Amino acid sequence: MKMKNYLLITLFFLCSIQIFAQKVPQEWYLDLNINRYIPIEKWQESGMGIGIGGKMIIPLTKKFVLRNSADIMLNTYSDGPFTATDVSGNALGNLGNTSVDLSIGLIPTIHYSLHENFSVGTGLGSRILLKSVTAYDGNTQLKNTSVNDYYKPFMPILPIEMSLKINKILLNLRYEYSLLNKIKGDLADYKTERYGIVSLEIGYKIK
């Protein structure tokens, strides 16, 4: 799926929100988040990341609200140290590595209020990978970075959230579970990479 299709999906998503939002009162929040990428496979190591985004909250009933969240996020993780070799198979030494993913998240959820200021929710969202790069450390004979072209650009996710509202501040804790293998192409036939993302969003009400 090309970037053009991603933009069309995004525009459709936003237009659908706007059509509904014109008929009911809504709240708007600007979010900052810190996150932890948690690989399900044991050969990877988790890492910390940051992000920025926004959220629109639309009341549906007295207890239920629709939340439309969008963010751009950096996630970091590592495959752990490994021994590099040249084209002849000679060892070049051990290398450490850190990968960074830049992605856009579109995450609609339905929240149920357990208390006036506390709610839980879930839904079905997506994360669109813009770029993934790995940086290597420990050997100058190899390139310092490489682009991970074997990752799928589109990933459906299952979000689970808890939220606490304090005046104009909205604290939101979310776990995103990836529903597909992240790896694409022939490599996916014998390698699986699944992950979760835990993020803490701190939102400020702007409207």
CSV table of N, CA, C and O in Angstrom, one decimal, residues 31-100:
chain,number,residue,atom,x,y,z
A,31,ASP,N,-1.5,16.4,23.2
A,31,ASP,CA,-0.8,15.4,24.0
A,31,ASP,C,0.7,15.4,23.8
A,31,ASP,O,1.2,15.5,22.7
A,32,LEU,N,1.4,15.1,24.9
A,32,LEU,CA,2.8,14.7,24.9
A,32,LEU,C,2.8,13.3,25.5
A,32,LEU,O,2.1,13.0,26.4
A,33,ASN,N,3.7,12.4,24.9
A,33,ASN,CA,3.7,11.1,25.5
A,33,ASN,C,5.2,10.6,25.6
A,33,ASN,O,6.1,10.9,24.9
A,34,ILE,N,5.4,9.7,26.6
A,34,ILE,CA,6.5,8.9,26.7
A,34,ILE,C,6.1,7.4,26.5
A,34,ILE,O,5.0,7.1,26.9
A,35,ASN,N,6.9,6.6,25.9
A,35,ASN,CA,6.4,5.3,25.6
A,35,ASN,C,7.6,4.2,25.7
A,35,ASN,O,8.7,4.6,25.7
A,36,ARG,N,7.1,3.0,25.8
A,36,ARG,CA,8.1,1.9,25.9
A,36,ARG,C,7.7,0.8,24.9
A,36,ARG,O,6.6,0.3,25.0
A,37,TYR,N,8.6,0.6,24.0
A,37,TYR,CA,8.3,-0.4,22.9
A,37,TYR,C,8.7,-1.8,23.6
A,37,TYR,O,9.8,-2.0,24.0
A,38,ILE,N,7.8,-2.7,23.5
A,38,ILE,CA,8.0,-4.0,24.2
A,38,ILE,C,7.9,-5.2,23.2
A,38,ILE,O,6.8,-5.6,22.8
A,39,PRO,N,9.0,-5.6,22.6
A,39,PRO,CA,9.0,-6.8,21.7
A,39,PRO,C,8.5,-8.0,22.4
A,39,PRO,O,8.8,-8.3,23.6
A,40,ILE,N,7.7,-8.8,21.7
A,40,ILE,CA,7.2,-10.1,22.3
A,40,ILE,C,8.3,-11.1,22.2
A,40,ILE,O,8.4,-12.0,23.0
A,41,GLU,N,9.1,-11.1,21.1
A,41,GLU,CA,10.2,-12.0,20.9
A,41,GLU,C,11.3,-11.8,21.9
A,41,GLU,O,11.7,-10.6,22.2
A,42,LYS,N,11.9,-12.8,22.5
A,42,LYS,CA,12.9,-12.7,23.5
A,42,LYS,C,14.2,-12.2,23.0
A,42,LYS,O,15.1,-11.7,23.7
A,43,TRP,N,14.5,-12.3,21.6
A,43,TRP,CA,15.7,-11.9,21.1
A,43,TRP,C,15.8,-10.4,20.9
A,43,TRP,O,16.9,-9.8,20.6
A,44,GLN,N,14.8,-9.6,21.2
A,44,GLN,CA,14.8,-8.2,21.2
A,44,GLN,C,14.7,-7.6,22.6
A,44,GLN,O,14.3,-8.2,23.5
A,45,GLU,N,15.2,-6.3,22.7
A,45,GLU,CA,15.2,-5.6,24.0
A,45,GLU,C,14.4,-4.4,23.8
A,45,GLU,O,14.4,-3.7,22.8
A,46,SER,N,13.6,-4.0,24.9
A,46,SER,CA,12.7,-2.9,24.8
A,46,SER,C,13.5,-1.6,25.0
A,46,SER,O,14.6,-1.6,25.4
A,47,GLY,N,12.9,-0.5,24.6
A,47,GLY,CA,13.5,0.8,24.7
A,47,GLY,C,12.4,1.9,24.9
A,47,GLY,O,11.2,1.7,24.6
A,48,MET,N,12.9,3.1,25.3
A,48,MET,CA,12.0,4.2,25.5
A,48,MET,C,11.9,5.1,24.3
A,48,MET,O,12.9,5.3,23.5
A,49,GLY,N,10.8,5.8,24.2
A,49,GLY,CA,10.6,6.7,23.1
A,49,GLY,C,9.7,7.9,23.5
A,49,GLY,O,9.2,8.0,24.7
A,50,ILE,N,9.4,8.8,22.6
A,50,ILE,CA,8.6,10.0,22.9
A,50,ILE,C,7.6,10.2,21.7
A,50,ILE,O,7.8,9.7,20.6
A,51,GLY,N,6.6,11.1,21.9
A,51,GLY,CA,5.7,11.4,20.9
A,51,GLY,C,4.9,12.6,21.2
A,51,GLY,O,4.9,13.1,22.3
A,52,ILE,N,4.1,13.1,20.2
A,52,ILE,CA,3.2,14.2,20.3
A,52,ILE,C,2.0,13.9,19.5
A,52,ILE,O,2.0,13.2,18.5
A,53,GLY,N,0.9,14.4,20.0
A,53,GLY,CA,-0.4,14.2,19.2
A,53,GLY,C,-1.5,15.0,19.8
A,53,GLY,O,-1.4,16.0,20.5
A,54,GLY,N,-2.7,14.6,19.4
A,54,GLY,CA,-3.9,15.3,19.8
A,54,GLY,C,-5.1,14.3,20.0
A,54,GLY,O,-5.0,13.1,19.5
A,55,LYS,N,-6.1,14.8,20.7
A,55,LYS,CA,-7.2,13.9,21.0
A,55,LYS,C,-8.5,14.7,20.9
A,55,LYS,O,-8.6,15.9,21.4
A,56,MET,N,-9.6,14.1,20.4
A,56,MET,CA,-10.9,14.7,20.4
A,56,MET,C,-11.9,13.8,21.1
A,56,MET,O,-11.9,12.6,20.8
A,57,ILE,N,-12.6,14.3,22.1
A,57,ILE,CA,-13.5,13.5,22.9
A,57,ILE,C,-14.9,13.9,22.6
A,57,ILE,O,-15.3,15.1,22.7
A,58,ILE,N,-15.8,12.9,22.2
A,58,ILE,CA,-17.2,13.2,21.8
A,58,ILE,C,-18.1,12.4,22.7
A,58,ILE,O,-18.0,11.2,22.7
A,59,PRO,N,-18.9,13.0,23.5
A,59,PRO,CA,-19.9,12.3,24.3
A,59,PRO,C,-20.9,11.5,23.5
A,59,PRO,O,-21.5,12.1,22.5
A,60,LEU,N,-21.2,10.3,23.8
A,60,LEU,CA,-22.2,9.5,23.1
A,60,LEU,C,-23.4,9.3,24.0
A,60,LEU,O,-24.5,9.5,23.5
A,61,THR,N,-23.2,8.9,25.2
A,61,THR,CA,-24.3,8.8,26.2
A,61,THR,C,-23.7,9.4,27.5
A,61,THR,O,-22.6,9.9,27.6
A,62,LYS,N,-24.4,9.2,28.6
A,62,LYS,CA,-24.0,9.6,29.9
A,62,LYS,C,-22.7,8.9,30.3
A,62,LYS,O,-21.8,9.5,31.0
A,63,LYS,N,-22.6,7.6,30.0
A,63,LYS,CA,-21.4,6.8,30.4
A,63,LYS,C,-20.4,6.6,29.3
A,63,LYS,O,-19.2,6.3,29.6
A,64,PHE,N,-20.8,6.7,28.1
A,64,PHE,CA,-19.9,6.4,27.0
A,64,PHE,C,-19.4,7.6,26.2
A,64,PHE,O,-20.2,8.5,25.9
A,65,VAL,N,-18.1,7.6,25.8
A,65,VAL,CA,-17.6,8.7,24.9
A,65,VAL,C,-16.8,8.1,23.8
A,65,VAL,O,-16.2,7.0,24.0
A,66,LEU,N,-16.7,8.7,22.7
A,66,LEU,CA,-15.8,8.3,21.6
A,66,LEU,C,-14.6,9.2,21.6
A,66,LEU,O,-14.7,10.4,21.7
A,67,ARG,N,-13.4,8.5,21.6
A,67,ARG,CA,-12.1,9.2,21.6
A,67,ARG,C,-11.4,9.0,20.3
A,67,ARG,O,-11.2,7.8,19.9
A,68,ASN,N,-11.1,10.0,19.6
A,68,ASN,CA,-10.3,9.9,18.4
A,68,ASN,C,-8.9,10.5,18.6
A,68,ASN,O,-8.8,11.7,18.8
A,69,SER,N,-7.9,9.6,18.7
A,69,SER,CA,-6.6,10.1,19.0
A,69,SER,C,-5.7,9.9,17.7
A,69,SER,O,-5.8,9.0,17.0
A,70,ALA,N,-4.8,10.9,17.6
A,70,ALA,CA,-3.8,10.8,16.5
A,70,ALA,C,-2.4,11.2,17.1
A,70,ALA,O,-2.4,12.1,17.9
A,71,ASP,N,-1.3,10.6,16.7
A,71,ASP,CA,0.0,10.9,17.2
A,71,ASP,C,1.1,10.6,16.2
A,71,ASP,O,0.8,9.9,15.2
A,72,ILE,N,2.2,11.2,16.4
A,72,ILE,CA,3.4,10.9,15.7
A,72,ILE,C,4.4,10.5,16.8
A,72,ILE,O,4.6,11.2,17.7
A,73,MET,N,5.0,9.3,16.6
A,73,MET,CA,5.7,8.7,17.7
A,73,MET,C,7.1,8.1,17.3
A,73,MET,O,7.2,7.6,16.2
A,74,LEU,N,8.1,8.3,18.2
A,74,LEU,CA,9.4,7.6,18.0
A,74,LEU,C,9.4,6.5,19.0
A,74,LEU,O,9.2,6.7,20.2
A,75,ASN,N,9.7,5.3,18.5
A,75,ASN,CA,9.9,4.1,19.4
A,75,ASN,C,11.3,3.6,19.2
A,75,ASN,O,11.9,3.5,18.1
A,76,THR,N,12.0,3.1,20.3
A,76,THR,CA,13.3,2.6,20.2
A,76,THR,C,13.3,1.2,20.7
A,76,THR,O,12.6,0.8,21.6
A,77,TYR,N,14.2,0.3,20.2
A,77,TYR,CA,14.4,-1.1,20.7
A,77,TYR,C,15.7,-1.6,20.1
A,77,TYR,O,16.4,-0.9,19.3
A,78,SER,N,16.2,-2.7,20.6
A,78,SER,CA,17.4,-3.3,20.2
A,78,SER,C,17.3,-4.8,19.9
A,78,SER,O,16.5,-5.4,20.6
A,79,ASP,N,18.1,-5.3,19.0
A,79,ASP,CA,18.1,-6.7,18.7
A,79,ASP,C,19.2,-7.4,19.6
A,79,ASP,O,19.4,-8.6,19.5
A,80,GLY,N,19.9,-6.6,20.4
A,80,GLY,CA,20.9,-7.2,21.2
A,80,GLY,C,22.2,-7.3,20.5
A,80,GLY,O,22.3,-7.2,19.3
A,81,PRO,N,23.4,-7.4,21.2
A,81,PRO,CA,24.7,-7.5,20.5
A,81,PRO,C,24.8,-8.8,19.6
A,81,PRO,O,24.2,-9.8,19.9
A,82,PHE,N,25.6,-8.6,18.5
A,82,PHE,CA,25.8,-9.8,17.6
A,82,PHE,C,27.2,-9.7,17.0
A,82,PHE,O,27.8,-8.6,17.0
A,83,THR,N,27.7,-10.8,16.5
A,83,THR,CA,29.0,-10.8,15.8
A,83,THR,C,28.8,-10.5,14.4
A,83,THR,O,28.2,-11.3,13.6
A,84,ALA,N,29.5,-9.5,13.9
A,84,ALA,CA,29.4,-9.1,12.5
A,84,ALA,C,30.6,-9.8,11.7
A,84,ALA,O,31.6,-10.1,12.3
A,85,THR,N,30.3,-10.2,10.4
A,85,THR,CA,31.3,-10.8,9.6
A,85,THR,C,31.4,-10.0,8.2
A,85,THR,O,30.5,-9.4,7.8
A,86,ASP,N,32.5,-10.2,7.6
A,86,ASP,CA,32.7,-9.6,6.2
A,86,ASP,C,32.2,-10.5,5.2
A,86,ASP,O,31.6,-11.6,5.5
A,87,VAL,N,32.3,-10.2,3.9
A,87,VAL,CA,31.8,-11.0,2.8
A,87,VAL,C,32.5,-12.4,2.8
A,87,VAL,O,32.0,-13.4,2.2
A,88,SER,N,33.7,-12.5,3.4
A,88,SER,CA,34.4,-13.8,3.4
A,88,SER,C,34.1,-14.6,4.6
A,88,SER,O,34.6,-15.7,4.7
A,89,GLY,N,33.3,-14.1,5.5
A,89,GLY,CA,32.9,-14.8,6.7
A,89,GLY,C,33.9,-14.6,7.9
A,89,GLY,O,33.7,-15.2,8.9
A,90,ASN,N,34.8,-13.6,7.7
A,90,ASN,CA,35.7,-13.3,8.8
A,90,ASN,C,35.0,-12.4,9.8
A,90,ASN,O,34.3,-11.5,9.5
A,91,ALA,N,35.2,-12.7,11.1
A,91,ALA,CA,34.6,-12.0,12.2
A,91,ALA,C,35.1,-10.6,12.3
A,91,ALA,O,36.4,-10.3,12.2
A,92,LEU,N,34.3,-9.6,12.4
A,92,LEU,CA,34.6,-8.2,12.5
A,92,LEU,C,34.5,-7.7,14.0
A,92,LEU,O,34.8,-6.5,14.2
A,93,GLY,N,34.0,-8.6,14.8
A,93,GLY,CA,33.8,-8.1,16.2
A,93,GLY,C,32.3,-8.0,16.6
A,93,GLY,O,31.4,-8.2,15.7
A,94,ASN,N,32.1,-7.8,17.8
A,94,ASN,CA,30.7,-7.6,18.3
A,94,ASN,C,30.1,-6.2,18.1
A,94,ASN,O,30.9,-5.3,18.2
A,95,LEU,N,28.9,-6.2,17.7
A,95,LEU,CA,28.2,-4.9,17.4
A,95,LEU,C,27.0,-4.8,18.3
A,95,LEU,O,26.3,-5.7,18.5
A,96,GLY,N,26.8,-3.6,18.8
A,96,GLY,CA,25.5,-3.2,19.5
A,96,GLY,C,24.7,-2.5,18.5
A,96,GLY,O,25.2,-2.0,17.5
A,97,ASN,N,23.4,-2.5,18.7
A,97,ASN,CA,22.5,-1.7,17.7
A,97,ASN,C,21.3,-1.2,18.4
A,97,ASN,O,20.8,-1.8,19.4
A,98,THR,N,20.8,-0.1,17.9
A,98,THR,CA,19.6,0.5,18.4
A,98,THR,C,18.7,0.9,17.2
A,98,THR,O,19.2,1.6,16.3
A,99,SER,N,17.5,0.4,17.1
A,99,SER,CA,16.6,0.8,16.1
A,99,SER,C,15.6,1.8,16.5
A,99,SER,O,15.1,1.8,17.7
A,100,VAL,N,15.2,2.7,15.6
A,100,VAL,CA,14.2,3.8,15.9
A,100,VAL,C,13.1,3.7,14.8
A,100,VAL,O,13.4,3.8,13.6
